[in-house]
Amino acid sequence: MFSLPAEFEQFHWMVDMVQHVDVGLVVLDRDFNIHVWNGFMIHHSGKQAHEVMGKTVFEVFPEIPQDWFKAKARPVFELGCRSFLIWRQRPYLFKCRNVRPITQPAPFMYQNVTLNPMTSPKGQVDYLFMAVEDATAEALAEGRLP
């Protein structure tokens, strides 16, 4: 029987987890081009990976204020620290549909987003990854929905 090397199997698991985790994962470079767009983002945004890959996040989501978002990303790239976007300050980064309209009546998905540095082996931060969490239930619980 053929056996795959353990490293290959672990790599396969990692790819599978990235695609199926219940959190949006998006990787951007310093020019804000999209390099990773996982299954959560496909499902919630309605935009397929082949439609967004290689485009800037501002091309795909023109409603994102460029100056504001670049200011939020600057410490990630320059200092290698995290930056946070919380729904109480801005309801969402990516305007995504609410996928639970019966149990969570909301016009869109409220989001918490963490911008994380991706450090190269040389210690440089040329990419950041965003973890996008659905915060609609939290907004509903606080009575913040219109």
mmCIF file of N, CA and C in Angstrom:
data_model
loop_
_atom_site.group_PDB
_atom_site.id
_atom_site.type_symbol
_atom_site.label_atom_id
_atom_site.label_comp_id
_atom_site.label_asym_id
_atom_site.label_seq_id
_atom_site.Cartn_x
_atom_site.Cartn_y
_atom_site.Cartn_z
ATOM 1 N N MET A 1 0.832 -1.171 0.000
ATOM 2 C CA MET A 1 0.000 0.000 0.000
ATOM 3 C C MET A 1 0.887 1.248 0.000
ATOM 4 N N PHE A 2 0.507 2.235 -0.792
ATOM 5 C CA PHE A 2 1.263 3.488 -0.903
ATOM 6 C C PHE A 2 0.972 4.375 0.298
ATOM 7 N N SER A 3 2.011 4.953 0.879
ATOM 8 C CA SER A 3 1.853 5.837 2.034
ATOM 9 C C SER A 3 2.454 7.200 1.713
ATOM 10 N N LEU A 4 1.708 8.238 2.010
ATOM 11 C CA LEU A 4 2.189 9.594 1.784
ATOM 12 C C LEU A 4 3.104 10.027 2.925
ATOM 13 N N PRO A 5 4.106 10.824 2.623
ATOM 14 C CA PRO A 5 4.959 11.345 3.697
ATOM 15 C C PRO A 5 4.125 12.147 4.691
ATOM 16 N N ALA A 6 4.499 12.110 5.939
ATOM 17 C CA ALA A 6 3.760 12.800 6.996
ATOM 18 C C ALA A 6 3.642 14.294 6.718
ATOM 19 N N GLU A 7 4.704 14.908 6.172
ATOM 20 C CA GLU A 7 4.682 16.343 5.898
ATOM 21 C C GLU A 7 3.613 16.695 4.873
ATOM 22 N N PHE A 8 3.467 15.845 3.844
ATOM 23 C CA PHE A 8 2.449 16.083 2.822
ATOM 24 C C PHE A 8 1.058 15.967 3.420
ATOM 25 N N GLU A 9 0.870 14.974 4.251
ATOM 26 C CA GLU A 9 -0.430 14.780 4.890
ATOM 27 C C GLU A 9 -0.770 15.973 5.787
ATOM 28 N N GLN A 10 0.202 16.458 6.543
ATOM 29 C CA GLN A 10 -0.037 17.616 7.403
ATOM 30 C C GLN A 10 -0.336 18.863 6.581
ATOM 31 N N PHE A 11 0.354 19.036 5.459
ATOM 32 C CA PHE A 11 0.090 20.164 4.571
ATOM 33 C C PHE A 11 -1.344 20.085 4.051
ATOM 34 N N HIS A 12 -1.755 18.901 3.651
ATOM 35 C CA HIS A 12 -3.125 18.700 3.165
ATOM 36 C C HIS A 12 -4.140 19.060 4.253
ATOM 37 N N TRP A 13 -3.869 18.657 5.487
ATOM 38 C CA TRP A 13 -4.758 18.992 6.600
ATOM 39 C C TRP A 13 -4.853 20.500 6.783
ATOM 40 N N MET A 14 -3.703 21.186 6.702
ATOM 41 C CA MET A 14 -3.681 22.637 6.882
ATOM 42 C C MET A 14 -4.534 23.331 5.815
ATOM 43 N N VAL A 15 -4.382 22.909 4.575
ATOM 44 C CA VAL A 15 -5.173 23.499 3.489
ATOM 45 C C VAL A 15 -6.652 23.244 3.724
ATOM 46 N N ASP A 16 -6.981 22.033 4.135
ATOM 47 C CA ASP A 16 -8.377 21.684 4.404
ATOM 48 C C ASP A 16 -8.938 22.533 5.550
ATOM 49 N N MET A 17 -8.161 22.739 6.596
ATOM 50 C CA MET A 17 -8.618 23.558 7.724
ATOM 51 C C MET A 17 -8.842 25.006 7.300
ATOM 52 N N VAL A 18 -7.915 25.562 6.531
ATOM 53 C CA VAL A 18 -8.047 26.951 6.074
ATOM 54 C C VAL A 18 -9.339 27.125 5.280
ATOM 55 N N GLN A 19 -9.662 26.140 4.452
ATOM 56 C CA GLN A 19 -10.859 26.254 3.621
ATOM 57 C C GLN A 19 -12.162 26.047 4.398
ATOM 58 N N HIS A 20 -12.124 25.285 5.487
ATOM 59 C CA HIS A 20 -13.363 24.920 6.170
ATOM 60 C C HIS A 20 -13.556 25.537 7.545
ATOM 61 N N VAL A 21 -12.597 26.277 8.059
ATOM 62 C CA VAL A 21 -12.735 26.903 9.373
ATOM 63 C C VAL A 21 -13.864 27.941 9.305
ATOM 64 N N ASP A 22 -14.559 28.128 10.417
ATOM 65 C CA ASP A 22 -15.700 29.046 10.446
ATOM 66 C C ASP A 22 -15.253 30.484 10.742
ATOM 67 N N VAL A 23 -14.184 30.889 10.088
ATOM 68 C CA VAL A 23 -13.623 32.234 10.177
ATOM 69 C C VAL A 23 -13.124 32.584 8.789
ATOM 70 N N GLY A 24 -13.358 33.815 8.364
ATOM 71 C CA GLY A 24 -12.808 34.248 7.086
ATOM 72 C C GLY A 24 -11.314 34.444 7.194
ATOM 73 N N LEU A 25 -10.566 33.934 6.233
ATOM 74 C CA LEU A 25 -9.119 34.130 6.185
ATOM 75 C C LEU A 25 -8.778 34.760 4.834
ATOM 76 N N VAL A 26 -8.137 35.922 4.907
ATOM 77 C CA VAL A 26 -7.763 36.678 3.712
ATOM 78 C C VAL A 26 -6.316 37.111 3.890
ATOM 79 N N VAL A 27 -5.487 36.896 2.872
ATOM 80 C CA VAL A 27 -4.095 37.344 2.904
ATOM 81 C C VAL A 27 -3.929 38.464 1.883
ATOM 82 N N LEU A 28 -3.315 39.557 2.349
ATOM 83 C CA LEU A 28 -3.031 40.709 1.489
ATOM 84 C C LEU A 28 -1.541 41.009 1.500
ATOM 85 N N ASP A 29 -1.029 41.504 0.370
ATOM 86 C CA ASP A 29 0.348 41.981 0.336
ATOM 87 C C ASP A 29 0.356 43.485 0.624
ATOM 88 N N ARG A 30 1.517 44.096 0.559
ATOM 89 C CA ARG A 30 1.656 45.523 0.877
ATOM 90 C C ARG A 30 0.897 46.434 -0.092
ATOM 91 N N ASP A 31 0.573 45.922 -1.265
ATOM 92 C CA ASP A 31 -0.220 46.685 -2.234
ATOM 93 C C ASP A 31 -1.706 46.369 -2.106
ATOM 94 N N PHE A 32 -2.047 45.576 -1.099
ATOM 95 C CA PHE A 32 -3.416 45.195 -0.773
ATOM 96 C C PHE A 32 -4.052 44.267 -1.812
ATOM 97 N N ASN A 33 -3.191 43.526 -2.537
ATOM 98 C CA ASN A 33 -3.674 42.492 -3.444
ATOM 99 C C ASN A 33 -4.038 41.254 -2.634
ATOM 100 N N ILE A 34 -5.115 40.603 -3.035
ATOM 101 C CA ILE A 34 -5.611 39.413 -2.341
ATOM 102 C C ILE A 34 -4.855 38.179 -2.824
ATOM 103 N N HIS A 35 -4.321 37.400 -1.853
ATOM 104 C CA HIS A 35 -3.582 36.174 -2.169
ATOM 105 C C HIS A 35 -4.269 34.915 -1.648
ATOM 106 N N VAL A 36 -5.070 35.038 -0.598
ATOM 107 C CA VAL A 36 -5.831 33.904 -0.057
ATOM 108 C C VAL A 36 -7.242 34.389 0.220
ATOM 109 N N TRP A 37 -8.207 33.552 -0.124
ATOM 110 C CA TRP A 37 -9.629 33.850 0.055
ATOM 111 C C TRP A 37 -10.283 32.517 0.374
ATOM 112 N N ASN A 38 -10.561 32.262 1.643
ATOM 113 C CA ASN A 38 -10.985 30.914 2.022
ATOM 114 C C ASN A 38 -12.485 30.673 1.824
ATOM 115 N N GLY A 39 -12.901 29.460 2.146
ATOM 116 C CA GLY A 39 -14.287 29.041 1.946
ATOM 117 C C GLY A 39 -15.297 29.897 2.684
ATOM 118 N N PHE A 40 -14.987 30.329 3.891
ATOM 119 C CA PHE A 40 -15.882 31.219 4.655
ATOM 120 C C PHE A 40 -16.151 32.481 3.851
ATOM 121 N N MET A 41 -15.101 33.077 3.285
ATOM 122 C CA MET A 41 -15.267 34.315 2.520
ATOM 123 C C MET A 41 -16.061 34.064 1.232
ATOM 124 N N ILE A 42 -15.836 32.935 0.601
ATOM 125 C CA ILE A 42 -16.611 32.587 -0.599
ATOM 126 C C ILE A 42 -18.084 32.486 -0.236
ATOM 127 N N HIS A 43 -18.378 31.733 0.809
ATOM 128 C CA HIS A 43 -19.761 31.492 1.216
ATOM 129 C C HIS A 43 -20.476 32.783 1.621
ATOM 130 N N HIS A 44 -19.822 33.601 2.423
ATOM 131 C CA HIS A 44 -20.494 34.782 2.962
ATOM 132 C C HIS A 44 -20.499 35.972 2.017
ATOM 133 N N SER A 45 -19.446 36.151 1.226
ATOM 134 C CA SER A 45 -19.397 37.306 0.317
ATOM 135 C C SER A 45 -20.061 37.024 -1.016
ATOM 136 N N GLY A 46 -20.148 35.738 -1.370
ATOM 137 C CA GLY A 46 -20.681 35.385 -2.687
ATOM 138 C C GLY A 46 -19.666 35.567 -3.801
ATOM 139 N N LYS A 47 -18.413 35.886 -3.432
ATOM 140 C CA LYS A 47 -17.363 36.100 -4.426
ATOM 141 C C LYS A 47 -16.408 34.903 -4.416
ATOM 142 N N GLN A 48 -16.247 34.286 -5.570
ATOM 143 C CA GLN A 48 -15.376 33.131 -5.710
ATOM 144 C C GLN A 48 -13.910 33.548 -5.658
ATOM 145 N N ALA A 49 -13.057 32.625 -5.256
ATOM 146 C CA ALA A 49 -11.630 32.921 -5.141
ATOM 147 C C ALA A 49 -11.049 33.409 -6.463
ATOM 148 N N HIS A 50 -11.416 32.782 -7.575
ATOM 149 C CA HIS A 50 -10.859 33.190 -8.875
ATOM 150 C C HIS A 50 -11.307 34.596 -9.278
ATOM 151 N N GLU A 51 -12.379 35.101 -8.682
ATOM 152 C CA GLU A 51 -12.853 36.459 -8.977
ATOM 153 C C GLU A 51 -12.064 37.529 -8.225
ATOM 154 N N VAL A 52 -11.459 37.166 -7.096
ATOM 155 C CA VAL A 52 -10.805 38.158 -6.238
ATOM 156 C C VAL A 52 -9.285 38.061 -6.206
ATOM 157 N N MET A 53 -8.741 36.887 -6.465
ATOM 158 C CA MET A 53 -7.293 36.676 -6.367
ATOM 159 C C MET A 53 -6.552 37.600 -7.327
ATOM 160 N N GLY A 54 -5.521 38.274 -6.796
ATOM 161 C CA GLY A 54 -4.713 39.170 -7.610
ATOM 162 C C GLY A 54 -5.267 40.574 -7.729
ATOM 163 N N LYS A 55 -6.489 40.788 -7.277
ATOM 164 C CA LYS A 55 -7.081 42.125 -7.299
ATOM 165 C C LYS A 55 -6.874 42.766 -5.936
ATOM 166 N N THR A 56 -6.927 44.089 -5.901
ATOM 167 C CA THR A 56 -6.832 44.742 -4.604
ATOM 168 C C THR A 56 -8.153 44.594 -3.872
ATOM 169 N N VAL A 57 -8.069 44.623 -2.566
ATOM 170 C CA VAL A 57 -9.267 44.529 -1.742
ATOM 171 C C VAL A 57 -10.200 45.708 -2.048
ATOM 172 N N PHE A 58 -9.634 46.830 -2.493
ATOM 173 C CA PHE A 58 -10.435 48.019 -2.809
ATOM 174 C C PHE A 58 -11.160 47.881 -4.149
ATOM 175 N N GLU A 59 -10.595 47.106 -5.074
ATOM 176 C CA GLU A 59 -11.289 46.818 -6.334
ATOM 177 C C GLU A 59 -12.506 45.933 -6.078
ATOM 178 N N VAL A 60 -12.311 44.944 -5.227
ATOM 179 C CA VAL A 60 -13.365 43.958 -4.966
ATOM 180 C C VAL A 60 -14.441 44.530 -4.039
ATOM 181 N N PHE A 61 -14.025 45.352 -3.068
ATOM 182 C CA PHE A 61 -14.942 45.963 -2.110
ATOM 183 C C PHE A 61 -14.731 47.475 -2.110
ATOM 184 N N PRO A 62 -15.263 48.177 -3.109
ATOM 185 C CA PRO A 62 -15.031 49.625 -3.211
ATOM 186 C C PRO A 62 -15.603 50.421 -2.046
ATOM 187 N N GLU A 63 -16.469 49.824 -1.245
ATOM 188 C CA GLU A 63 -17.033 50.522 -0.078
ATOM 189 C C GLU A 63 -16.042 50.650 1.080
ATOM 190 N N ILE A 64 -14.912 49.949 1.018
ATOM 191 C CA ILE A 64 -13.895 50.063 2.077
ATOM 192 C C ILE A 64 -13.154 51.388 1.891
ATOM 193 N N PRO A 65 -13.188 52.268 2.895
ATOM 194 C CA PRO A 65 -12.453 53.535 2.785
ATOM 195 C C PRO A 65 -10.939 53.273 2.769
ATOM 196 N N GLN A 66 -10.295 53.605 1.653
ATOM 197 C CA GLN A 66 -8.880 53.262 1.474
ATOM 198 C C GLN A 66 -7.971 53.894 2.513
ATOM 199 N N ASP A 67 -8.103 55.187 2.749
ATOM 200 C CA ASP A 67 -7.210 55.850 3.703
ATOM 201 C C ASP A 67 -7.358 55.264 5.102
ATOM 202 N N TRP A 68 -8.590 55.026 5.518
ATOM 203 C CA TRP A 68 -8.862 54.457 6.844
ATOM 204 C C TRP A 68 -8.251 53.066 6.965
ATOM 205 N N PHE A 69 -8.486 52.209 5.957
ATOM 206 C CA PHE A 69 -7.990 50.839 6.033
ATOM 207 C C PHE A 69 -6.465 50.801 5.977
ATOM 208 N N LYS A 70 -5.871 51.626 5.124
ATOM 209 C CA LYS A 70 -4.403 51.667 5.041
ATOM 210 C C LYS A 70 -3.805 52.122 6.367
ATOM 211 N N ALA A 71 -4.471 53.063 7.062
ATOM 212 C CA ALA A 71 -3.991 53.503 8.382
ATOM 213 C C ALA A 71 -4.077 52.360 9.386
ATOM 214 N N LYS A 72 -5.105 51.524 9.298
ATOM 215 C CA LYS A 72 -5.240 50.371 10.187
ATOM 216 C C LYS A 72 -4.178 49.310 9.885
ATOM 217 N N ALA A 73 -3.788 49.178 8.614
ATOM 218 C CA ALA A 73 -2.815 48.168 8.207
ATOM 219 C C ALA A 73 -1.370 48.628 8.431
ATOM 220 N N ARG A 74 -1.140 49.907 8.495
ATOM 221 C CA ARG A 74 0.231 50.436 8.612
ATOM 222 C C ARG A 74 1.007 49.831 9.783
ATOM 223 N N PRO A 75 0.457 49.790 11.022
ATOM 224 C CA PRO A 75 1.248 49.197 12.119
ATOM 225 C C PRO A 75 1.521 47.708 11.933
ATOM 226 N N VAL A 76 0.672 47.030 11.191
ATOM 227 C CA VAL A 76 0.893 45.607 10.937
ATOM 228 C C VAL A 76 2.140 45.440 10.074
ATOM 229 N N PHE A 77 2.219 46.211 8.990
ATOM 230 C CA PHE A 77 3.362 46.122 8.089
ATOM 231 C C PHE A 77 4.626 46.741 8.677
ATOM 232 N N GLU A 78 4.496 47.890 9.338
ATOM 233 C CA GLU A 78 5.683 48.621 9.797
ATOM 234 C C GLU A 78 6.208 48.156 11.152
ATOM 235 N N LEU A 79 5.319 47.747 12.053
ATOM 236 C CA LEU A 79 5.738 47.360 13.396
ATOM 237 C C LEU A 79 5.601 45.868 13.672
ATOM 238 N N GLY A 80 4.910 45.170 12.784
ATOM 239 C CA GLY A 80 4.711 43.740 12.986
ATOM 240 C C GLY A 80 3.755 43.420 14.115
ATOM 241 N N CYS A 81 2.835 44.336 14.391
ATOM 242 C CA CYS A 81 1.861 44.090 15.464
ATOM 243 C C CYS A 81 0.460 43.951 14.874
ATOM 244 N N ARG A 82 -0.437 43.440 15.666
ATOM 245 C CA ARG A 82 -1.822 43.256 15.235
ATOM 246 C C ARG A 82 -2.580 44.585 15.221
ATOM 247 N N SER A 83 -3.643 44.584 14.438
ATOM 248 C CA SER A 83 -4.561 45.712 14.412
ATOM 249 C C SER A 83 -5.967 45.114 14.424
ATOM 250 N N PHE A 84 -6.900 45.829 15.032
ATOM 251 C CA PHE A 84 -8.241 45.284 15.229
ATOM 252 C C PHE A 84 -9.303 46.215 14.664
ATOM 253 N N LEU A 85 -10.299 45.611 14.026
ATOM 254 C CA LEU A 85 -11.469 46.324 13.531
ATOM 255 C C LEU A 85 -12.658 45.676 14.225
ATOM 256 N N ILE A 86 -13.361 46.428 15.065
ATOM 257 C CA ILE A 86 -14.478 45.826 15.790
ATOM 258 C C ILE A 86 -15.797 46.405 15.310
ATOM 259 N N TRP A 87 -16.824 45.580 15.356
ATOM 260 C CA TRP A 87 -18.110 45.943 14.797
ATOM 261 C C TRP A 87 -18.719 47.158 15.479
ATOM 262 N N ARG A 88 -18.369 47.437 16.722
ATOM 263 C CA ARG A 88 -18.939 48.590 17.420
ATOM 264 C C ARG A 88 -18.430 49.911 16.820
ATOM 265 N N GLN A 89 -17.229 49.889 16.224
ATOM 266 C CA GLN A 89 -16.678 51.086 15.594
ATOM 267 C C GLN A 89 -17.098 51.203 14.132
ATOM 268 N N ARG A 90 -17.139 50.098 13.466
ATOM 269 C CA ARG A 90 -17.572 50.013 12.063
ATOM 270 C C ARG A 90 -18.226 48.642 11.927
ATOM 271 N N PRO A 91 -19.496 48.588 11.541
ATOM 272 C CA PRO A 91 -20.221 47.312 11.560
ATOM 273 C C PRO A 91 -19.571 46.173 10.765
ATOM 274 N N TYR A 92 -18.886 46.492 9.676
ATOM 275 C CA TYR A 92 -18.261 45.449 8.867
ATOM 276 C C TYR A 92 -17.121 46.033 8.047
ATOM 277 N N LEU A 93 -16.200 45.163 7.644
ATOM 278 C CA LEU A 93 -15.177 45.532 6.675
ATOM 279 C C LEU A 93 -15.650 45.100 5.293
ATOM 280 N N PHE A 94 -16.069 43.844 5.185
ATOM 281 C CA PHE A 94 -16.579 43.293 3.932
ATOM 282 C C PHE A 94 -18.094 43.237 4.025
ATOM 283 N N LYS A 95 -18.782 43.908 3.130
ATOM 284 C CA LYS A 95 -20.247 43.852 3.186
ATOM 285 C C LYS A 95 -20.670 42.474 2.697
ATOM 286 N N CYS A 96 -21.029 41.640 3.659
ATOM 287 C CA CYS A 96 -21.451 40.265 3.389
ATOM 288 C C CYS A 96 -22.898 40.096 3.824
ATOM 289 N N ARG A 97 -23.552 39.195 3.165
ATOM 290 C CA ARG A 97 -24.941 38.912 3.519
ATOM 291 C C ARG A 97 -24.997 38.197 4.861
ATOM 292 N N ASN A 98 -26.082 38.388 5.540
ATOM 293 C CA ASN A 98 -26.331 37.644 6.774
ATOM 294 C C ASN A 98 -26.872 36.282 6.360
ATOM 295 N N VAL A 99 -26.211 35.216 6.755
ATOM 296 C CA VAL A 99 -26.613 33.878 6.316
ATOM 297 C C VAL A 99 -27.622 33.225 7.261
ATOM 298 N N ARG A 100 -28.017 33.943 8.321
ATOM 299 C CA ARG A 100 -29.024 33.416 9.256
ATOM 300 C C ARG A 100 -30.159 34.427 9.416
ATOM 301 N N PRO A 101 -30.883 34.742 8.336
ATOM 302 C CA PRO A 101 -31.901 35.804 8.413
ATOM 303 C C PRO A 101 -33.094 35.486 9.316
ATOM 304 N N ILE A 102 -33.348 34.214 9.597
ATOM 305 C CA ILE A 102 -34.480 33.855 10.462
ATOM 306 C C ILE A 102 -34.087 33.987 11.931
ATOM 307 N N THR A 103 -32.968 33.386 12.319
ATOM 308 C CA THR A 103 -32.558 33.401 13.726
ATOM 309 C C THR A 103 -31.776 34.657 14.103
ATOM 310 N N GLN A 104 -31.197 35.328 13.123
ATOM 311 C CA GLN A 104 -30.439 36.558 13.376
ATOM 312 C C GLN A 104 -30.846 37.611 12.345
ATOM 313 N N PRO A 105 -32.008 38.227 12.532
ATOM 314 C CA PRO A 105 -32.460 39.202 11.522
ATOM 315 C C PRO A 105 -31.557 40.434 11.491
ATOM 316 N N ALA A 106 -30.777 40.549 10.444
ATOM 317 C CA ALA A 106 -29.859 41.678 10.277
ATOM 318 C C ALA A 106 -29.698 41.929 8.776
ATOM 319 N N PRO A 107 -29.464 43.174 8.394
ATOM 320 C CA PRO A 107 -29.332 43.484 6.962
ATOM 321 C C PRO A 107 -28.008 43.018 6.353
ATOM 322 N N PHE A 108 -27.020 42.691 7.209
ATOM 323 C CA PHE A 108 -25.711 42.239 6.743
ATOM 324 C C PHE A 108 -25.014 41.555 7.906
ATOM 325 N N MET A 109 -23.839 40.990 7.649
ATOM 326 C CA MET A 109 -23.069 40.340 8.696
ATOM 327 C C MET A 109 -22.211 41.384 9.415
ATOM 328 N N TYR A 110 -22.406 41.520 10.720
ATOM 329 C CA TYR A 110 -21.524 42.344 11.550
ATOM 330 C C TYR A 110 -20.231 41.564 11.737
ATOM 331 N N GLN A 111 -19.093 42.276 11.774
ATOM 332 C CA GLN A 111 -17.811 41.570 11.797
ATOM 333 C C GLN A 111 -16.824 42.170 12.778
ATOM 334 N N ASN A 112 -16.032 41.300 13.362
ATOM 335 C CA ASN A 112 -14.798 41.663 14.046
ATOM 336 C C ASN A 112 -13.678 41.126 13.164
ATOM 337 N N VAL A 113 -12.669 41.963 12.923
ATOM 338 C CA VAL A 113 -11.575 41.573 12.033
ATOM 339 C C VAL A 113 -10.250 41.846 12.739
ATOM 340 N N THR A 114 -9.374 40.855 12.708
ATOM 341 C CA THR A 114 -8.017 41.021 13.233
ATOM 342 C C THR A 114 -7.049 40.987 12.059
ATOM 343 N N LEU A 115 -6.195 42.012 11.977
ATOM 344 C CA LEU A 115 -5.151 42.072 10.965
ATOM 345 C C LEU A 115 -3.868 41.588 11.628
ATOM 346 N N ASN A 116 -3.302 40.516 11.105
ATOM 347 C CA ASN A 116 -2.135 39.858 11.695
ATOM 348 C C ASN A 116 -0.945 39.932 10.749
ATOM 349 N N PRO A 117 0.254 40.210 11.268
ATOM 350 C CA PRO A 117 1.437 40.210 10.408
ATOM 351 C C PRO A 117 1.843 38.789 10.035
ATOM 352 N N MET A 118 2.370 38.637 8.844
ATOM 353 C CA MET A 118 2.939 37.369 8.399
ATOM 354 C C MET A 118 4.429 37.624 8.192
ATOM 355 N N THR A 119 5.234 37.130 9.096
ATOM 356 C CA THR A 119 6.661 37.396 9.085
ATOM 357 C C THR A 119 7.399 36.361 8.238
ATOM 358 N N SER A 120 8.248 36.852 7.350
ATOM 359 C CA SER A 120 9.059 35.969 6.509
ATOM 360 C C SER A 120 10.204 35.393 7.338
ATOM 361 N N PRO A 121 10.898 34.382 6.825
ATOM 362 C CA PRO A 121 12.066 33.853 7.548
ATOM 363 C C PRO A 121 13.137 34.927 7.810
ATOM 364 N N LYS A 122 13.136 35.992 7.007
ATOM 365 C CA LYS A 122 14.096 37.088 7.193
ATOM 366 C C LYS A 122 13.588 38.137 8.181
ATOM 367 N N GLY A 123 12.402 37.921 8.729
ATOM 368 C CA GLY A 123 11.851 38.850 9.716
ATOM 369 C C GLY A 123 11.092 40.015 9.127
ATOM 370 N N GLN A 124 10.839 40.000 7.833
ATOM 371 C CA GLN A 124 10.099 41.078 7.183
ATOM 372 C C GLN A 124 8.613 40.750 7.147
ATOM 373 N N VAL A 125 7.801 41.791 7.186
ATOM 374 C CA VAL A 125 6.354 41.618 7.059
ATOM 375 C C VAL A 125 5.945 42.167 5.697
ATOM 376 N N ASP A 126 5.777 41.265 4.737
ATOM 377 C CA ASP A 126 5.353 41.652 3.398
ATOM 378 C C ASP A 126 3.895 41.316 3.138
ATOM 379 N N TYR A 127 3.304 40.554 4.064
ATOM 380 C CA TYR A 127 1.905 40.145 3.937
ATOM 381 C C TYR A 127 1.236 40.270 5.294
ATOM 382 N N LEU A 128 -0.085 40.444 5.248
ATOM 383 C CA LEU A 128 -0.877 40.345 6.471
ATOM 384 C C LEU A 128 -2.019 39.395 6.191
ATOM 385 N N PHE A 129 -2.475 38.737 7.254
ATOM 386 C CA PHE A 129 -3.681 37.942 7.079
ATOM 387 C C PHE A 129 -4.748 38.466 8.011
ATOM 388 N N MET A 130 -5.949 38.468 7.484
ATOM 389 C CA MET A 130 -7.098 38.931 8.248
ATOM 390 C C MET A 130 -7.929 37.734 8.674
ATOM 391 N N ALA A 131 -8.329 37.756 9.926
ATOM 392 C CA ALA A 131 -9.273 36.778 10.453
ATOM 393 C C ALA A 131 -10.593 37.529 10.616
ATOM 394 N N VAL A 132 -11.602 37.116 9.876
ATOM 395 C CA VAL A 132 -12.903 37.782 9.851
ATOM 396 C C VAL A 132 -13.901 36.915 10.611
ATOM 397 N N GLU A 133 -14.423 37.459 11.706
ATOM 398 C CA GLU A 133 -15.380 36.715 12.527
ATOM 399 C C GLU A 133 -16.775 37.314 12.386
ATOM 400 N N ASP A 134 -17.767 36.451 12.332
ATOM 401 C CA ASP A 134 -19.165 36.879 12.287
ATOM 402 C C ASP A 134 -19.571 37.309 13.696
ATOM 403 N N ALA A 135 -19.880 38.594 13.880
ATOM 404 C CA ALA A 135 -20.275 39.134 15.186
ATOM 405 C C ALA A 135 -21.750 39.510 15.212
ATOM 406 N N THR A 136 -22.532 39.012 14.258
ATOM 407 C CA THR A 136 -23.951 39.371 14.160
ATOM 408 C C THR A 136 -24.711 38.964 15.419
ATOM 409 N N ALA A 137 -24.469 37.781 15.949
ATOM 410 C CA ALA A 137 -25.166 37.324 17.152
ATOM 411 C C ALA A 137 -24.868 38.250 18.329
ATOM 412 N N GLU A 138 -23.629 38.692 18.442
ATOM 413 C CA GLU A 138 -23.234 39.607 19.513
ATOM 414 C C GLU A 138 -23.942 40.958 19.359
ATOM 415 N N ALA A 139 -23.986 41.478 18.133
ATOM 416 C CA ALA A 139 -24.675 42.752 17.879
ATOM 417 C C ALA A 139 -26.161 42.625 18.182
ATOM 418 N N LEU A 140 -26.748 41.510 17.827
ATOM 419 C CA LEU A 140 -28.165 41.265 18.100
ATOM 420 C C LEU A 140 -28.421 41.198 19.603
ATOM 421 N N ALA A 141 -27.547 40.515 20.321
ATOM 422 C CA ALA A 141 -27.697 40.372 21.766
ATOM 423 C C ALA A 141 -27.621 41.726 22.485
ATOM 424 N N GLU A 142 -26.852 42.649 21.929
ATOM 425 C CA GLU A 142 -26.736 43.974 22.513
ATOM 426 C C GLU A 142 -27.819 44.925 22.036
ATOM 427 N N GLY A 143 -28.695 44.416 21.169
ATOM 428 C CA GLY A 143 -29.780 45.251 20.686
ATOM 429 C C GLY A 143 -29.327 46.347 19.747
ATOM 430 N N ARG A 144 -28.222 46.133 19.032
ATOM 431 C CA ARG A 144 -27.657 47.169 18.167
ATOM 432 C C ARG A 144 -28.168 47.114 16.725
ATOM 433 N N LEU A 145 -28.933 46.092 16.385
ATOM 434 C CA LEU A 145 -29.379 45.972 15.006
ATOM 435 C C LEU A 145 -30.528 46.935 14.739
ATOM 436 N N PRO A 146 -30.588 47.460 13.491
ATOM 437 C CA PRO A 146 -31.667 48.412 13.166
ATOM 438 C C PRO A 146 -33.030 47.767 13.173
#
